[in-house]
Amino acid sequence: MQTIPKAKINQLASAQVPKLNDCNCQTLLNYFENSWNLEETLFKTLISKDTFYLNPDPLRNKLIFYLGHSAVFYINKLIRVGLLANRINPQFEILFEVGVDPETPADLENATKDIIWPDVSQVWQYREKAKAEITKVIENTPLNLPIHPQHSLWALLMGIEHSRIHFETSSMLLRQLPVDKLQRPQDWNYAPTNGKTLDHQMREIPGGVVKLGKKDNDFTFGWDSEYGSLEVEVKPFLASQNLITNGEFLQFVQAGGYENADYWNVESWKWKKLYNVQYPKFWILENNGNYRYRAVFDQLDLPLDWPVEVNYYEAIAYCSWKGKQQNKNLRLMTEGEWNRALQVSEDFSVEKNYNLNIQFISPSPVGMFSETNKSGIFDLRGNVWEWLSSKFYPLPGFQTHYLYEDQSAPFFDSKHQMMLGGSWATNGTMALPCYRNWFRPYFYQHVGFRIAESLD
């Protein structure tokens, strides 16, 4: 059993997800204010307002868009269901309404080149007005429980959960800014590290049937892609006990993994060559050949026992390299296998504790919570998201929700990979195991992977 130094849990963490068949006005108000405060705390770490006009990720909007986006989303949805009668700023409610998912930086540039962004102070003022209007809606709207997908207050819950998603999105963007443009809040703490690389071990996961899709008796908010139902028979397989760590991935880097096309498929090798990628995005190469680690607000010594964060292309290249070393066909898990592994893990958990809901402002040592889990497979929930081999797809019975018809449907295009489990930054219903996430294979998020092997 590894010994992990203790660290302070964050004071401003995520509130508990409300049960929509058993909640009251104050419950919803607290949940809303918690979400609002999390996002504002994050944006207030920017030292200068000029930073809001930067574009830290070439595939994402300028930061000022995200400052206005969540507030506008609330207002537009509440107007749509008739809980608000009047607009606050019609121009803003168009400008900040729709996000982006470009294939290339050039696509983003072409889509946004004519935009004239307003002064940051105006966007902060808009947020204040929006918060006041949303608060009135919560205080004055009859609940008529349960709140279900056709209930007018579903729009409110949609706004809250959308804001929580963008907390995670924005934390990734801030992580790509120079550290001198940010100031970490005093009560947001990094997880500990013992600075050691763990021995890699595989665990057998017994076969079984899993049912995908949000349960009928689950009275929490859900996005459309969570609904539907699919039973999958999973055969026995092997999976790594832990997520692959920075220490393990360092071996791949030092072995020349980024320079050997044999480990990459045609598509991923083309990406690697185009951007001259030599090591994970959040590693920093020093003059002495060692690596440091970029956390959200600071540079740290590379935490060897934290999970590595890479995109899908890098994850499958590592699987190929490791497989060739061992003469095995190593790969990522499927959606069905991940859910089966979670079943096994949860069955053996004495106390369910995960690095979710902003307990820390960083990943944590893999297996940090293993003392309360006797399954032999850890961090299926929390720490970092987990890349899967499955493409994003609709479950049988999927239907779009009329309030957000393009929330997931446009991404059932075989161009987006699934990832499950959540990260340290994942909060709200997105942190529940039924949430099905997706990203382009070359996008970055707080996401890593574990390796799997068939037992044919």
Tab-separated table of C-alpha atoms in Angstrom:
chain	number	residue	atom	x	y	z
A	1	MET	CA	0.000	0.000	0.000
A	2	GLN	CA	1.517	3.319	-0.997
A	3	THR	CA	1.740	6.142	1.541
A	4	ILE	CA	0.435	9.450	0.238
A	5	PRO	CA	1.148	12.747	2.025
A	6	LYS	CA	-1.958	14.534	3.266
A	7	ALA	CA	-3.236	17.676	1.557
A	8	LYS	CA	-5.984	20.148	2.286
A	9	ILE	CA	-9.324	19.598	0.585
A	10	ASN	CA	-10.593	22.675	-1.259
A	11	GLN	CA	-12.946	24.922	0.697
A	12	LEU	CA	-14.898	25.969	-2.395
A	13	ALA	CA	-15.905	22.627	-3.885
A	14	SER	CA	-19.010	21.471	-5.730
A	15	ALA	CA	-22.370	21.243	-3.956
A	16	GLN	CA	-24.333	17.990	-3.838
A	17	VAL	CA	-26.493	17.191	-6.875
A	18	PRO	CA	-30.182	17.810	-6.042
A	19	LYS	CA	-32.750	15.045	-6.278
A	20	LEU	CA	-35.450	16.483	-8.514
A	21	ASN	CA	-38.270	14.566	-6.805
A	22	ASP	CA	-37.272	15.788	-3.355
A	23	CYS	CA	-35.905	19.333	-3.354
A	24	ASN	CA	-37.064	22.818	-2.480
A	25	CYS	CA	-36.448	26.369	-3.607
A	26	GLN	CA	-33.497	26.820	-1.258
A	27	THR	CA	-31.863	23.614	-2.508
A	28	LEU	CA	-32.001	24.847	-6.096
A	29	LEU	CA	-30.847	28.320	-5.124
A	30	ASN	CA	-27.838	26.940	-3.243
A	31	TYR	CA	-26.943	24.653	-6.147
A	32	PHE	CA	-27.203	27.533	-8.612
A	33	GLU	CA	-25.142	29.910	-6.472
A	34	ASN	CA	-22.464	27.267	-5.928
A	35	SER	CA	-22.120	26.750	-9.672
A	36	TRP	CA	-22.086	30.496	-10.332
A	37	ASN	CA	-19.443	31.101	-7.646
A	38	LEU	CA	-17.195	28.316	-8.919
A	39	GLU	CA	-17.118	29.792	-12.408
A	40	GLU	CA	-16.626	33.362	-11.177
A	41	THR	CA	-13.834	32.311	-8.809
A	42	LEU	CA	-12.065	30.735	-11.758
A	43	PHE	CA	-12.385	33.817	-13.986
A	44	LYS	CA	-11.278	36.137	-11.199
A	45	THR	CA	-7.903	34.386	-11.149
A	46	LEU	CA	-7.049	36.325	-14.325
A	47	ILE	CA	-4.860	39.206	-13.134
A	48	SER	CA	-5.456	41.552	-16.077
A	49	LYS	CA	-8.615	42.142	-18.084
A	50	ASP	CA	-6.468	42.099	-21.243
A	51	THR	CA	-6.055	38.360	-20.716
A	52	PHE	CA	-9.732	37.846	-21.531
A	53	TYR	CA	-8.938	38.725	-25.143
A	54	LEU	CA	-6.359	35.956	-25.468
A	55	ASN	CA	-6.958	32.670	-27.234
A	56	PRO	CA	-4.956	30.153	-25.136
A	57	ASP	CA	-6.145	27.165	-27.169
A	58	PRO	CA	-6.129	27.534	-30.971
A	59	LEU	CA	-9.278	25.386	-31.162
A	60	ARG	CA	-11.253	27.398	-28.620
A	61	ASN	CA	-12.755	30.901	-28.451
A	62	LYS	CA	-11.168	33.839	-26.665
A	63	LEU	CA	-11.666	33.742	-22.912
A	64	ILE	CA	-14.146	36.607	-22.968
A	65	PHE	CA	-16.591	34.364	-24.812
A	66	TYR	CA	-16.666	31.929	-21.894
A	67	LEU	CA	-17.150	34.763	-19.398
A	68	GLY	CA	-20.412	35.639	-21.129
A	69	HIS	CA	-21.483	32.281	-22.511
A	70	SER	CA	-22.885	30.527	-19.429
A	71	ALA	CA	-24.931	33.558	-18.331
A	72	VAL	CA	-26.401	33.986	-21.815
A	73	PHE	CA	-27.229	30.280	-21.975
A	74	TYR	CA	-29.365	30.596	-18.830
A	75	ILE	CA	-31.231	33.642	-20.119
A	76	ASN	CA	-31.965	32.200	-23.556
A	77	LYS	CA	-33.258	28.909	-22.157
A	78	LEU	CA	-35.419	30.567	-19.484
A	79	ILE	CA	-36.966	32.851	-22.114
A	80	ARG	CA	-37.611	29.805	-24.292
A	81	VAL	CA	-39.744	28.150	-21.586
A	82	GLY	CA	-41.515	31.355	-20.580
A	83	LEU	CA	-39.924	31.791	-17.158
A	84	LEU	CA	-38.397	35.090	-18.295
A	85	ALA	CA	-40.311	37.628	-20.378
A	86	ASN	CA	-37.625	40.128	-21.369
A	87	ARG	CA	-34.101	40.013	-22.694
A	88	ILE	CA	-31.270	41.734	-20.841
A	89	ASN	CA	-29.031	42.494	-23.830
A	90	PRO	CA	-30.196	41.098	-27.193
A	91	GLN	CA	-26.783	41.670	-28.779
A	92	PHE	CA	-24.967	39.684	-26.085
A	93	GLU	CA	-27.612	36.969	-26.208
A	94	ILE	CA	-26.627	36.304	-29.812
A	95	LEU	CA	-22.877	36.959	-29.552
A	96	PHE	CA	-22.283	34.656	-26.585
A	97	GLU	CA	-24.863	31.993	-27.403
A	98	VAL	CA	-23.102	29.285	-29.434
A	99	GLY	CA	-19.704	27.711	-28.811
A	100	VAL	CA	-17.296	26.168	-31.312
A	101	ASP	CA	-16.016	22.738	-32.342
A	102	PRO	CA	-13.606	23.495	-35.227
A	103	GLU	CA	-11.541	20.867	-36.961
A	104	THR	CA	-8.585	23.234	-37.410
A	105	PRO	CA	-7.382	26.594	-36.039
A	106	ALA	CA	-8.098	28.074	-39.474
A	107	ASP	CA	-11.757	27.049	-39.153
A	108	LEU	CA	-11.989	28.917	-35.848
A	109	GLU	CA	-10.272	31.983	-37.244
A	110	ASN	CA	-12.636	32.143	-40.213
A	111	ALA	CA	-15.680	31.749	-37.973
A	112	THR	CA	-14.677	34.496	-35.530
A	113	LYS	CA	-12.597	36.978	-37.566
A	114	ASP	CA	-15.388	39.578	-37.817
A	115	ILE	CA	-16.398	39.520	-34.156
A	116	ILE	CA	-15.866	42.712	-32.167
A	117	TRP	CA	-15.747	41.676	-28.529
A	118	PRO	CA	-17.190	44.073	-25.913
A	119	ASP	CA	-15.320	45.500	-22.943
A	120	VAL	CA	-14.828	42.967	-20.149
A	121	SER	CA	-16.543	45.256	-17.626
A	122	GLN	CA	-19.716	45.145	-19.713
A	123	VAL	CA	-19.712	41.350	-19.630
A	124	TRP	CA	-19.248	41.304	-15.842
A	125	GLN	CA	-22.187	43.738	-15.558
A	126	TYR	CA	-24.267	41.454	-17.771
A	127	ARG	CA	-23.460	38.539	-15.479
A	128	GLU	CA	-24.653	40.511	-12.438
A	129	LYS	CA	-27.966	41.321	-14.121
A	130	ALA	CA	-28.370	37.726	-15.307
A	131	LYS	CA	-27.728	36.341	-11.830
A	132	ALA	CA	-30.399	38.626	-10.360
A	133	GLU	CA	-32.960	37.511	-12.962
A	134	ILE	CA	-32.151	33.824	-12.496
A	135	THR	CA	-32.457	34.186	-8.728
A	136	LYS	CA	-35.932	35.705	-9.132
A	137	VAL	CA	-36.972	32.768	-11.314
A	138	ILE	CA	-35.854	30.278	-8.642
A	139	GLU	CA	-37.573	32.176	-5.849
A	140	ASN	CA	-40.867	32.745	-7.680
A	141	THR	CA	-41.493	29.620	-9.770
A	142	PRO	CA	-43.680	26.855	-8.240
A	143	LEU	CA	-41.701	23.607	-8.116
A	144	ASN	CA	-44.508	21.104	-8.817
A	145	LEU	CA	-42.190	18.165	-8.201
A	146	PRO	CA	-40.752	16.124	-9.702
A	147	ILE	CA	-38.786	18.293	-12.131
A	148	HIS	CA	-38.677	16.216	-15.321
A	149	PRO	CA	-37.398	16.899	-18.862
A	150	GLN	CA	-40.667	18.594	-19.896
A	151	HIS	CA	-40.896	20.731	-16.744
A	152	SER	CA	-40.122	24.438	-17.273
A	153	LEU	CA	-37.487	24.329	-14.512
A	154	TRP	CA	-35.565	21.750	-16.545
A	155	ALA	CA	-34.237	24.835	-18.361
A	156	LEU	CA	-32.824	26.130	-15.073
A	157	LEU	CA	-31.139	22.798	-14.311
A	158	MET	CA	-29.797	22.723	-17.853
A	159	GLY	CA	-28.249	26.139	-17.296
A	160	ILE	CA	-26.669	25.092	-14.002
A	161	GLU	CA	-25.171	21.895	-15.413
A	162	HIS	CA	-24.000	23.726	-18.543
A	163	SER	CA	-22.187	26.220	-16.306
A	164	ARG	CA	-20.540	23.357	-14.432
A	165	ILE	CA	-19.331	21.834	-17.703
A	166	HIS	CA	-17.783	25.165	-18.611
A	167	PHE	CA	-15.974	25.365	-15.287
A	168	GLU	CA	-13.995	22.363	-16.475
A	169	THR	CA	-13.605	23.700	-20.014
A	170	SER	CA	-12.343	27.054	-18.739
A	171	SER	CA	-9.926	25.439	-16.277
A	172	MET	CA	-8.310	23.714	-19.239
A	173	LEU	CA	-8.021	27.012	-21.102
A	174	LEU	CA	-6.482	28.825	-18.134
A	175	ARG	CA	-3.977	26.007	-17.862
A	176	GLN	CA	-2.636	27.050	-21.255
A	177	LEU	CA	-1.983	30.670	-20.228
A	178	PRO	CA	1.392	31.887	-18.936
A	179	VAL	CA	1.440	31.422	-15.165
A	180	ASP	CA	2.193	35.106	-14.583
A	181	LYS	CA	-1.288	35.961	-15.873
A	182	LEU	CA	-3.001	33.956	-13.118
A	183	GLN	CA	-3.304	33.992	-9.343
A	184	ARG	CA	-4.395	30.765	-7.671
A	185	PRO	CA	-7.045	31.241	-4.956
A	186	GLN	CA	-5.612	30.501	-1.506
A	187	ASP	CA	-8.265	27.904	-0.709
A	188	TRP	CA	-7.757	25.892	-3.884
A	189	ASN	CA	-5.101	23.258	-3.273
A	190	TYR	CA	-3.161	20.762	-5.353
A	191	ALA	CA	-3.259	17.092	-4.446
A	192	PRO	CA	-0.177	15.546	-2.810
A	193	THR	CA	2.424	13.418	-4.591
A	194	ASN	CA	4.991	10.957	-3.301
A	195	GLY	CA	7.175	11.400	-6.398
A	196	LYS	CA	7.409	7.670	-7.111
A	197	THR	CA	6.555	5.536	-10.129
A	198	LEU	CA	4.308	2.605	-9.242
A	199	ASP	CA	4.750	-0.955	-10.477
A	200	HIS	CA	2.356	-1.618	-13.362
A	201	GLN	CA	-0.156	-4.420	-12.749
A	202	MET	CA	-3.069	-5.852	-14.713
A	203	ARG	CA	-6.321	-7.088	-13.187
A	204	GLU	CA	-8.817	-9.559	-14.639
A	205	ILE	CA	-12.330	-8.188	-14.954
A	206	PRO	CA	-14.935	-10.983	-15.058
A	207	GLY	CA	-17.455	-10.967	-17.860
A	208	GLY	CA	-21.035	-9.893	-17.369
A	209	VAL	CA	-23.947	-7.895	-18.744
A	210	VAL	CA	-24.079	-4.125	-18.362
A	211	LYS	CA	-26.999	-1.853	-19.114
A	212	LEU	CA	-26.013	1.500	-20.556
A	213	GLY	CA	-28.234	4.549	-20.163
A	214	LYS	CA	-29.597	6.630	-17.309
A	215	LYS	CA	-31.947	4.618	-15.100
A	216	ASP	CA	-35.681	5.381	-15.172
A	217	ASN	CA	-35.738	5.979	-11.425
A	218	ASP	CA	-32.792	8.400	-11.463
A	219	PHE	CA	-34.220	11.753	-10.381
A	220	THR	CA	-31.226	13.855	-11.345
A	221	PHE	CA	-30.724	16.067	-14.382
A	222	GLY	CA	-29.484	14.313	-17.502
A	223	TRP	CA	-28.317	15.364	-20.961
A	224	ASP	CA	-29.999	13.767	-23.974
A	225	SER	CA	-27.026	11.518	-24.777
A	226	GLU	CA	-27.431	9.786	-21.396
A	227	TYR	CA	-30.939	8.560	-22.206
A	228	GLY	CA	-31.848	5.441	-24.123
A	229	SER	CA	-30.976	1.897	-23.180
A	230	LEU	CA	-28.517	-0.703	-24.380
A	231	GLU	CA	-27.559	-4.042	-22.854
A	232	VAL	CA	-24.007	-5.155	-23.609
A	233	GLU	CA	-22.527	-8.554	-22.851
A	234	VAL	CA	-18.906	-8.027	-21.868
A	235	LYS	CA	-16.401	-10.857	-22.096
A	236	PRO	CA	-13.691	-11.265	-19.439
A	237	PHE	CA	-10.711	-8.984	-20.059
A	238	LEU	CA	-7.639	-7.513	-18.412
A	239	ALA	CA	-7.305	-3.862	-17.428
A	240	SER	CA	-4.492	-1.990	-15.748
A	241	GLN	CA	-5.040	-1.570	-12.034
A	242	ASN	CA	-4.381	2.145	-12.297
A	243	LEU	CA	-4.490	4.872	-14.876
A	244	ILE	CA	-1.174	5.215	-16.718
A	245	THR	CA	1.012	7.607	-14.740
A	246	ASN	CA	3.379	10.369	-15.751
A	247	GLY	CA	6.201	8.089	-14.640
A	248	GLU	CA	5.088	5.272	-16.934
A	249	PHE	CA	4.512	7.609	-19.867
A	250	LEU	CA	7.964	9.118	-19.319
A	251	GLN	CA	9.407	5.728	-20.262
A	252	PHE	CA	7.549	5.903	-23.584
A	253	VAL	CA	8.925	9.389	-24.234
A	254	GLN	CA	12.482	8.407	-23.302
A	255	ALA	CA	12.249	5.315	-25.508
A	256	GLY	CA	11.632	7.546	-28.536
A	257	GLY	CA	7.927	6.824	-28.711
A	258	TYR	CA	7.160	10.172	-30.323
A	259	GLU	CA	9.765	9.553	-33.042
A	260	ASN	CA	8.710	6.072	-34.147
A	261	ALA	CA	5.880	5.973	-36.680
A	262	ASP	CA	5.339	2.272	-35.966
A	263	TYR	CA	3.436	3.198	-32.801
A	264	TRP	CA	1.081	5.644	-34.501
A	265	ASN	CA	-1.644	5.155	-37.080
A	266	VAL	CA	-1.649	7.264	-40.252
A	267	GLU	CA	-4.045	9.873	-38.882
A	268	SER	CA	-2.317	10.325	-35.531
A	269	TRP	CA	1.190	10.383	-37.057
A	270	LYS	CA	0.082	13.136	-39.429
A	271	TRP	CA	-1.142	15.160	-36.429
A	272	LYS	CA	2.083	14.541	-34.506
A	273	LYS	CA	4.251	15.652	-37.436
A	274	LEU	CA	2.100	18.684	-38.261
A	275	TYR	CA	2.424	20.115	-34.744
A	276	ASN	CA	5.884	18.666	-33.998
A	277	VAL	CA	4.634	17.083	-30.768
A	278	GLN	CA	7.480	15.613	-28.705
A	279	TYR	CA	5.906	15.013	-25.285
A	280	PRO	CA	2.596	15.588	-23.442
A	281	LYS	CA	1.145	19.075	-23.723
A	282	PHE	CA	1.369	19.882	-20.024
A	283	TRP	CA	4.960	18.782	-19.578
A	284	ILE	CA	7.689	21.416	-19.766
A	285	LEU	CA	11.125	20.386	-21.071
A	286	GLU	CA	13.990	21.995	-19.164
A	287	ASN	CA	17.519	22.642	-20.425
A	288	ASN	CA	18.852	19.719	-18.391
A	289	GLY	CA	16.514	17.303	-20.160
A	290	ASN	CA	14.147	16.864	-17.234
A	291	TYR	CA	10.454	17.681	-17.306
A	292	ARG	CA	8.296	19.880	-15.145
A	293	TYR	CA	4.507	19.879	-15.011
A	294	ARG	CA	2.036	22.642	-15.800
A	295	ALA	CA	-0.895	22.611	-13.388
A	296	VAL	CA	-3.753	25.079	-13.803
A	297	PHE	CA	-2.001	27.935	-12.000
A	298	ASP	CA	1.620	26.893	-11.444
A	299	GLN	CA	4.587	24.919	-12.681
A	300	LEU	CA	5.442	21.941	-10.464
A	301	ASP	CA	7.986	19.152	-10.405
A	302	LEU	CA	6.637	16.368	-12.609
A	303	PRO	CA	4.372	14.305	-10.292
A	304	LEU	CA	5.331	10.807	-11.375
A	305	ASP	CA	2.440	9.139	-9.544
A	306	TRP	CA	-0.295	11.356	-11.037
A	307	PRO	CA	-2.049	10.096	-14.176
A	308	VAL	CA	-0.623	11.359	-17.443
A	309	GLU	CA	-2.902	13.695	-19.418
A	310	VAL	CA	-2.766	13.187	-23.168
A	311	ASN	CA	-5.065	13.171	-26.157
A	312	TYR	CA	-6.481	10.036	-27.753
A	313	TYR	CA	-3.745	9.838	-30.391
A	314	GLU	CA	-1.038	9.762	-27.732
A	315	ALA	CA	-2.940	7.208	-25.660
A	316	ILE	CA	-3.211	4.679	-28.486
A	317	ALA	CA	0.446	5.232	-29.439
A	318	TYR	CA	1.435	4.273	-25.886
A	319	CYS	CA	-0.762	1.157	-26.072
A	320	SER	CA	0.981	0.154	-29.294
A	321	TRP	CA	4.453	0.734	-27.819
A	322	LYS	CA	3.699	-1.155	-24.626
A	323	GLY	CA	2.072	-3.963	-26.563
A	324	LYS	CA	5.098	-4.409	-28.840
A	325	GLN	CA	7.337	-4.515	-25.749
A	326	GLN	CA	5.297	-7.352	-24.279
A	327	ASN	CA	4.229	-9.015	-27.532
A	328	LYS	CA	0.600	-8.342	-26.640
A	329	ASN	CA	-2.316	-6.575	-28.275
A	330	LEU	CA	-2.877	-3.806	-25.730
A	331	ARG	CA	-5.635	-1.277	-26.262
A	332	LEU	CA	-8.126	1.039	-24.559
A	333	MET	CA	-11.336	-0.193	-22.952
A	334	THR	CA	-14.708	-0.012	-24.692
A	335	GLU	CA	-17.705	1.757	-23.152
A	336	GLY	CA	-19.165	-1.602	-22.130
A	337	GLU	CA	-15.897	-2.734	-20.542
A	338	TRP	CA	-15.506	0.504	-18.597
A	339	ASN	CA	-19.000	0.101	-17.164
A	340	ARG	CA	-18.329	-3.542	-16.306
A	341	ALA	CA	-15.077	-2.588	-14.567
A	342	LEU	CA	-16.991	0.080	-12.654
A	343	GLN	CA	-19.558	-2.502	-11.526
A	344	VAL	CA	-16.762	-4.671	-10.136
A	345	SER	CA	-15.007	-1.713	-8.528
A	346	GLU	CA	-18.167	-0.366	-6.866
A	347	ASP	CA	-19.129	-3.828	-5.567
A	348	PHE	CA	-15.889	-3.937	-3.585
A	349	SER	CA	-15.882	-0.332	-2.364
A	350	VAL	CA	-16.374	0.069	1.376
A	351	GLU	CA	-16.580	3.854	1.092
A	352	LYS	CA	-17.054	5.671	-2.204
A	353	ASN	CA	-14.493	8.457	-2.415
A	354	TYR	CA	-13.124	9.928	-5.622
A	355	ASN	CA	-11.114	12.897	-6.846
A	356	LEU	CA	-14.222	14.571	-8.264
A	357	ASN	CA	-16.134	17.785	-7.599
A	358	ILE	CA	-13.022	19.954	-7.166
A	359	GLN	CA	-11.764	18.289	-3.977
A	360	PHE	CA	-8.378	19.348	-5.352
A	361	ILE	CA	-7.421	21.664	-8.201
A	362	SER	CA	-5.342	18.908	-9.812
A	363	PRO	CA	-5.107	15.181	-10.428
A	364	SER	CA	-4.003	13.030	-7.500
A	365	PRO	CA	-1.769	9.961	-7.106
A	366	VAL	CA	-3.325	6.987	-8.883
A	367	GLY	CA	-4.974	4.653	-6.402
A	368	MET	CA	-4.985	7.342	-3.709
A	369	PHE	CA	-8.355	6.077	-2.454
A	370	SER	CA	-7.526	2.373	-2.778
A	371	GLU	CA	-7.735	1.762	0.982
A	372	THR	CA	-11.537	1.707	0.765
A	373	ASN	CA	-11.701	-0.298	-2.478
A	374	LYS	CA	-10.719	-3.989	-2.527
A	375	SER	CA	-11.486	-4.590	-6.206
A	376	GLY	CA	-7.927	-4.110	-7.434
A	377	ILE	CA	-8.906	-1.504	-10.047
A	378	PHE	CA	-8.937	2.169	-9.125
A	379	ASP	CA	-9.822	5.678	-10.340
A	380	LEU	CA	-12.544	4.577	-12.727
A	381	ARG	CA	-14.329	7.667	-11.464
A	382	GLY	CA	-12.501	10.924	-10.987
A	383	ASN	CA	-8.873	12.017	-11.102
A	384	VAL	CA	-8.846	12.347	-14.914
A	385	TRP	CA	-11.273	11.317	-17.621
A	386	GLU	CA	-10.488	8.042	-19.357
A	387	TRP	CA	-10.195	7.708	-23.121
A	388	LEU	CA	-12.111	4.760	-24.599
A	389	SER	CA	-11.809	2.968	-27.911
A	390	SER	CA	-15.541	3.575	-28.538
A	391	LYS	CA	-16.677	6.329	-30.873
A	392	PHE	CA	-19.440	8.587	-29.526
A	393	TYR	CA	-22.823	7.210	-30.573
A	394	PRO	CA	-26.511	7.461	-29.579
A	395	LEU	CA	-28.016	4.813	-27.343
A	396	PRO	CA	-31.132	3.071	-28.737
A	397	GLY	CA	-34.121	5.246	-27.919
A	398	PHE	CA	-32.074	8.472	-28.023
A	399	GLN	CA	-34.069	11.650	-28.569
A	400	THR	CA	-32.877	15.237	-28.679
A	401	HIS	CA	-34.271	17.633	-26.096
A	402	TYR	CA	-36.155	20.555	-27.610
A	403	LEU	CA	-34.230	23.085	-25.496
A	404	TYR	CA	-30.834	21.980	-26.814
A	405	GLU	CA	-31.198	19.959	-29.988
A	406	ASP	CA	-27.526	20.214	-30.942
A	407	GLN	CA	-26.142	19.289	-27.521
A	408	SER	CA	-24.871	15.903	-28.677
A	409	ALA	CA	-26.509	14.852	-31.975
A	410	PRO	CA	-24.043	16.697	-34.268
A	411	PHE	CA	-21.192	14.748	-32.704
A	412	PHE	CA	-22.447	11.269	-33.633
A	413	ASP	CA	-20.177	11.591	-36.658
A	414	SER	CA	-17.431	9.006	-36.004
A	415	LYS	CA	-15.026	11.913	-35.430
A	416	HIS	CA	-15.391	12.055	-31.641
A	417	GLN	CA	-14.006	9.570	-29.122
A	418	MET	CA	-15.765	8.712	-25.914
A	419	MET	CA	-14.297	9.348	-22.496
A	420	LEU	CA	-15.862	8.414	-19.171
A	421	GLY	CA	-15.392	8.748	-15.423
A	422	GLY	CA	-14.841	12.460	-14.894
A	423	SER	CA	-11.832	14.394	-13.636
A	424	TRP	CA	-10.922	16.391	-10.546
A	425	ALA	CA	-12.642	19.385	-12.229
A	426	THR	CA	-15.833	17.517	-13.114
A	427	ASN	CA	-18.752	18.539	-10.940
A	428	GLY	CA	-22.532	18.341	-10.752
A	429	THR	CA	-24.351	15.621	-12.690
A	430	MET	CA	-21.436	15.440	-15.117
A	431	ALA	CA	-19.593	13.666	-12.280
A	432	LEU	CA	-22.194	10.873	-12.181
A	433	PRO	CA	-21.132	7.614	-13.872
A	434	CYS	CA	-23.976	7.769	-16.426
A	435	TYR	CA	-22.562	10.913	-18.085
A	436	ARG	CA	-21.193	10.115	-21.554
A	437	ASN	CA	-18.495	12.562	-22.664
A	438	TRP	CA	-16.784	12.980	-26.017
A	439	PHE	CA	-13.970	14.938	-27.670
A	440	ARG	CA	-12.119	15.066	-30.950
A	441	PRO	CA	-9.105	12.712	-30.730
A	442	TYR	CA	-6.591	15.556	-30.904
A	443	PHE	CA	-8.305	17.815	-28.355
A	444	TYR	CA	-6.958	18.187	-24.830
A	445	GLN	CA	-8.909	17.939	-21.613
A	446	HIS	CA	-8.130	16.651	-18.122
A	447	VAL	CA	-8.077	13.145	-19.598
A	448	GLY	CA	-5.804	10.123	-19.448
A	449	PHE	CA	-6.179	6.378	-19.989
A	450	ARG	CA	-5.533	2.862	-18.795
A	451	ILE	CA	-4.579	-0.127	-20.918
A	452	ALA	CA	-6.696	-3.223	-21.547
A	453	GLU	CA	-6.226	-6.640	-23.128
A	454	SER	CA	-8.683	-9.207	-24.443
A	455	LEU	CA	-8.692	-12.730	-23.002
A	456	ASP	CA	-9.584	-14.585	-26.203
